[in-house]
Amino acid sequence: IAGITQAPTSQILAAGRRMTLRCTQDMRHNAMYWYRQDLGLGLRLIHYSNTAGTTGKGEVPDGYSVSRANTDDFPLTLASAVPSQTSVYFCASSEGSPLRQFFGPGTRLTVL
Amino acid sequence: KQEVTQIPAALSVPEGENLVLNCSFTDSAIYNLQWFRQDPGKGLTSLLLIQSSQREQTSGRLNASLDKSSGRSTLYIAASQPGDSATYLCAAYTDKLIFGTGTRLQVFP
């Protein structure tokens, strides 16, 4: 079944540790996105990539980095996790912007 | 800066009712307005996308309207069912997709 997969499903992480959230899509979409979802704040864009080899900053990029080496994969890295990065992280993709976005199942991250 | 607001935050209705969810946005220079459904602990499912040049879109029992000049969109759900229970999110696309905080809908039998 075509779609977006995210790994891990959930993770508990000690503050200061490095963590990479994985995202893979098999729809050959050009654009990919990372959001975080927090109670009362809704979804906020962290980073995006309009096409392989390019990335851009969203609304809340600090503390996060991304890479887009190929069309299918868009990993999100927390270089040194802090408790305020406790959240649910969603990866999404679209054929291009500003087209319909398709979302993965999410990764629930807890930073202690 | 685009801000998206959804009212009400929560809604509980009996099965069979027709209902309207509201979404407002502050910057009318949007490319499109998207509606999503989110079930507890799950990702978002795209329901409808209305281009800025369109007034409405329909899918089954769902109808979404867009009034750019007033900065409003509504999602109409006809003959609601318990399976419609979920959180509904709207998002306005200017240079990126900006989400509202959602309306949590419960439809009881």
Short mmCIF file of C-alpha atoms in Angstrom, two decimals:
data_model
loop_
_atom_site.label_atom_id
_atom_site.label_comp_id
_atom_site.label_asym_id
_atom_site.label_seq_id
_atom_site.Cartn_x
_atom_site.Cartn_y
_atom_site.Cartn_z
CA ILE A 1 0.00 0.00 0.00
CA ALA A 2 1.45 3.35 -1.07
CA GLY A 3 2.00 5.92 1.61
CA ILE A 4 4.33 7.33 4.22
CA THR A 5 6.07 5.35 6.93
CA GLN A 6 7.67 6.80 10.03
CA ALA A 7 10.01 5.18 12.54
CA PRO A 8 10.11 4.76 15.42
CA THR A 9 6.45 4.80 16.47
CA SER A 10 7.45 6.15 19.85
CA GLN A 11 10.65 6.88 21.73
CA ILE A 12 11.72 7.99 25.19
CA LEU A 13 15.00 9.87 25.07
CA ALA A 14 17.33 11.37 27.66
CA ALA A 15 18.04 15.07 27.30
CA GLY A 16 21.25 15.76 25.43
CA ARG A 17 21.04 12.65 23.28
CA ARG A 18 21.02 12.72 19.50
CA MET A 19 17.99 11.27 17.73
CA THR A 20 16.97 10.78 14.10
CA LEU A 21 13.34 10.33 13.15
CA ARG A 22 12.92 8.49 9.88
CA CYS A 23 10.38 9.16 7.14
CA THR A 24 9.98 7.30 3.87
CA GLN A 25 7.38 7.78 1.13
CA ASP A 26 6.75 5.61 -1.91
CA MET A 27 4.49 7.98 -3.83
CA ARG A 28 7.39 9.69 -5.65
CA HIS A 29 6.23 13.02 -4.27
CA ASN A 30 8.58 15.94 -4.80
CA ALA A 31 7.81 17.82 -1.59
CA MET A 32 8.17 16.57 1.98
CA TYR A 33 7.54 18.20 5.34
CA TRP A 34 8.10 17.73 9.06
CA TYR A 35 5.56 19.03 11.59
CA ARG A 36 5.27 18.84 15.33
CA GLN A 37 1.89 18.70 17.06
CA ASP A 38 1.46 20.04 20.57
CA LEU A 39 -1.70 20.42 22.64
CA GLY A 40 -3.21 23.85 22.20
CA LEU A 41 -0.74 24.84 19.49
CA GLY A 42 -1.80 22.65 16.61
CA LEU A 43 0.62 21.50 13.94
CA ARG A 44 3.65 23.66 13.23
CA LEU A 45 6.06 23.26 10.33
CA ILE A 46 9.67 22.47 11.32
CA HIS A 47 11.42 21.97 7.98
CA TYR A 48 10.41 21.22 4.42
CA SER A 49 11.93 20.09 1.14
CA ASN A 50 10.44 21.06 -2.20
CA THR A 51 12.58 18.56 -4.09
CA ALA A 52 15.47 16.17 -3.52
CA GLY A 53 18.65 18.06 -2.68
CA THR A 54 16.91 21.14 -1.26
CA THR A 55 15.58 21.96 2.21
CA GLY A 56 14.04 24.97 3.89
CA LYS A 57 13.17 26.22 7.35
CA GLY A 58 9.63 26.29 8.61
CA GLU A 59 8.05 28.02 11.56
CA VAL A 60 9.99 26.26 14.37
CA PRO A 61 13.33 25.00 12.96
CA ASP A 62 15.63 25.63 15.94
CA GLY A 63 17.19 22.46 17.35
CA TYR A 64 16.31 20.39 14.29
CA SER A 65 18.05 19.55 11.03
CA VAL A 66 16.97 17.67 7.92
CA SER A 67 18.48 16.25 4.77
CA ARG A 68 16.99 15.13 1.46
CA ALA A 69 19.49 12.92 -0.32
CA ASN A 70 16.82 11.27 -2.48
CA THR A 71 13.12 11.55 -3.31
CA ASP A 72 11.87 8.95 -0.86
CA ASP A 73 13.60 9.73 2.43
CA PHE A 74 13.46 12.80 4.66
CA PRO A 75 15.05 12.20 8.09
CA LEU A 76 14.71 14.70 10.94
CA THR A 77 17.60 14.94 13.41
CA LEU A 78 17.62 16.37 16.91
CA ALA A 79 21.31 17.01 17.58
CA SER A 80 20.95 17.40 21.35
CA ALA A 81 17.40 16.76 22.55
CA VAL A 82 15.74 19.02 25.13
CA PRO A 83 12.50 18.44 27.07
CA SER A 84 10.68 21.13 25.05
CA GLN A 85 11.07 18.87 22.03
CA THR A 86 8.65 16.40 23.59
CA SER A 87 5.91 16.21 20.99
CA VAL A 88 4.28 14.14 18.28
CA TYR A 89 6.14 14.47 15.00
CA PHE A 90 4.43 14.03 11.65
CA CYS A 91 6.04 13.66 8.26
CA ALA A 92 4.02 14.61 5.19
CA SER A 93 4.47 14.72 1.43
CA SER A 94 2.83 16.26 -1.61
CA GLU A 95 3.40 16.15 -5.35
CA GLY A 96 4.39 19.78 -5.06
CA SER A 97 3.46 22.86 -3.09
CA PRO A 98 0.79 24.01 -2.57
CA LEU A 99 -0.91 20.70 -3.32
CA ARG A 100 -2.72 18.23 -1.08
CA GLN A 101 -0.52 16.88 1.69
CA PHE A 102 -0.48 13.26 2.84
CA PHE A 103 0.60 12.44 6.37
CA GLY A 104 2.44 9.60 8.05
CA PRO A 105 1.23 7.96 11.29
CA GLY A 106 3.51 10.03 13.51
CA THR A 107 6.29 9.50 16.04
CA ARG A 108 5.61 10.21 19.71
CA LEU A 109 8.81 11.51 21.27
CA THR A 110 9.36 12.09 24.97
CA VAL A 111 12.54 13.84 26.11
CA LEU A 112 13.30 13.48 29.82
CA LYS B 1 1.31 36.43 9.75
CA GLN B 2 -1.44 33.95 8.90
CA GLU B 3 -3.55 32.81 11.84
CA VAL B 4 -6.18 30.09 11.57
CA THR B 5 -8.95 29.70 14.14
CA GLN B 6 -11.51 26.93 14.49
CA ILE B 7 -14.75 27.24 16.39
CA PRO B 8 -16.05 25.39 18.31
CA ALA B 9 -13.13 23.57 19.93
CA ALA B 10 -15.40 20.63 20.72
CA LEU B 11 -18.84 19.50 19.61
CA SER B 12 -21.07 16.63 20.69
CA VAL B 13 -24.13 15.77 18.62
CA PRO B 14 -26.60 12.88 18.27
CA GLU B 15 -26.37 10.64 15.26
CA GLY B 16 -28.21 11.89 12.18
CA GLU B 17 -27.68 15.59 12.74
CA ASN B 18 -26.33 17.87 10.06
CA LEU B 19 -23.51 19.98 11.41
CA VAL B 20 -21.17 22.80 10.46
CA LEU B 21 -17.58 23.27 11.53
CA ASN B 22 -16.10 26.73 11.20
CA CYS B 23 -12.64 27.89 10.18
CA SER B 24 -11.42 31.46 9.89
CA PHE B 25 -8.12 32.84 8.63
CA THR B 26 -6.59 36.31 8.84
CA ASP B 27 -4.71 36.56 5.52
CA SER B 28 -6.99 36.17 2.51
CA ALA B 29 -4.05 35.74 0.09
CA ILE B 30 -4.25 31.96 0.19
CA TYR B 31 -3.56 29.39 -2.52
CA ASN B 32 -5.95 26.88 -1.03
CA LEU B 33 -7.77 25.77 2.11
CA GLN B 34 -7.49 22.15 3.23
CA TRP B 35 -9.60 20.12 5.63
CA PHE B 36 -8.21 17.08 7.45
CA ARG B 37 -9.51 14.45 9.82
CA GLN B 38 -7.42 13.09 12.69
CA ASP B 39 -8.41 10.05 14.73
CA PRO B 40 -6.95 9.70 18.24
CA GLY B 41 -3.30 8.67 18.14
CA LYS B 42 -3.25 8.69 14.35
CA GLY B 43 -1.98 10.83 11.53
CA LEU B 44 -4.01 13.26 9.46
CA THR B 45 -6.22 12.18 6.57
CA SER B 46 -6.88 14.71 3.82
CA LEU B 47 -10.61 15.25 3.29
CA LEU B 48 -11.02 18.19 0.93
CA LEU B 49 -8.92 20.85 -0.74
CA ILE B 50 -10.51 24.06 -2.04
CA GLN B 51 -8.48 26.15 -4.45
CA SER B 52 -8.54 29.91 -3.93
CA SER B 53 -10.58 30.30 -7.13
CA GLN B 54 -13.24 27.81 -5.97
CA ARG B 55 -16.22 28.36 -3.71
CA GLU B 56 -16.81 24.78 -2.56
CA GLN B 57 -15.82 21.14 -2.81
CA THR B 58 -17.87 18.05 -2.07
CA SER B 59 -16.98 14.49 -1.16
CA GLY B 60 -19.81 12.19 -0.16
CA ARG B 61 -21.51 13.61 2.94
CA LEU B 62 -18.89 16.32 3.27
CA ASN B 63 -19.11 19.76 1.72
CA ALA B 64 -16.53 22.48 2.29
CA SER B 65 -17.06 26.10 1.31
CA LEU B 66 -14.62 28.96 1.01
CA ASP B 67 -15.20 32.71 1.24
CA LYS B 68 -11.81 34.34 0.80
CA SER B 69 -13.05 37.88 1.18
CA SER B 70 -14.39 37.22 4.66
CA GLY B 71 -11.59 34.80 5.60
CA ARG B 72 -13.93 31.91 6.32
CA SER B 73 -14.37 28.27 5.42
CA THR B 74 -17.00 25.85 6.65
CA LEU B 75 -17.13 22.07 6.63
CA TYR B 76 -20.66 20.73 6.44
CA ILE B 77 -21.25 17.12 7.48
CA ALA B 78 -24.62 15.70 6.48
CA ALA B 79 -26.41 12.99 8.43
CA SER B 80 -23.62 12.53 10.96
CA GLN B 81 -22.63 9.03 12.09
CA PRO B 82 -20.67 7.73 15.11
CA GLY B 83 -17.83 6.90 12.69
CA ASP B 84 -17.47 10.63 12.00
CA SER B 85 -16.16 11.12 15.53
CA ALA B 86 -12.67 12.58 15.22
CA THR B 87 -10.83 15.88 15.30
CA TYR B 88 -11.26 18.00 12.18
CA LEU B 89 -8.47 20.39 11.22
CA CYS B 90 -8.47 23.14 8.66
CA ALA B 91 -5.29 24.60 7.19
CA ALA B 92 -4.71 27.62 4.98
CA TYR B 93 -1.89 27.65 2.45
CA THR B 94 -0.11 30.95 1.87
CA ASP B 95 3.64 30.29 1.62
CA LYS B 96 3.17 27.22 3.83
CA LEU B 97 0.30 25.31 5.38
CA ILE B 98 -0.93 26.95 8.60
CA PHE B 99 -3.19 24.80 10.76
CA GLY B 100 -5.98 25.61 13.14
CA THR B 101 -6.11 23.78 16.46
CA GLY B 102 -9.09 21.69 15.37
CA THR B 103 -12.65 20.87 16.35
CA ARG B 104 -13.09 17.66 18.31
CA LEU B 105 -16.34 16.06 17.17
CA GLN B 106 -18.22 13.34 18.98
CA VAL B 107 -21.30 11.79 17.38
CA PHE B 108 -23.24 9.59 19.79
CA PRO B 109 -25.76 6.89 18.83
#
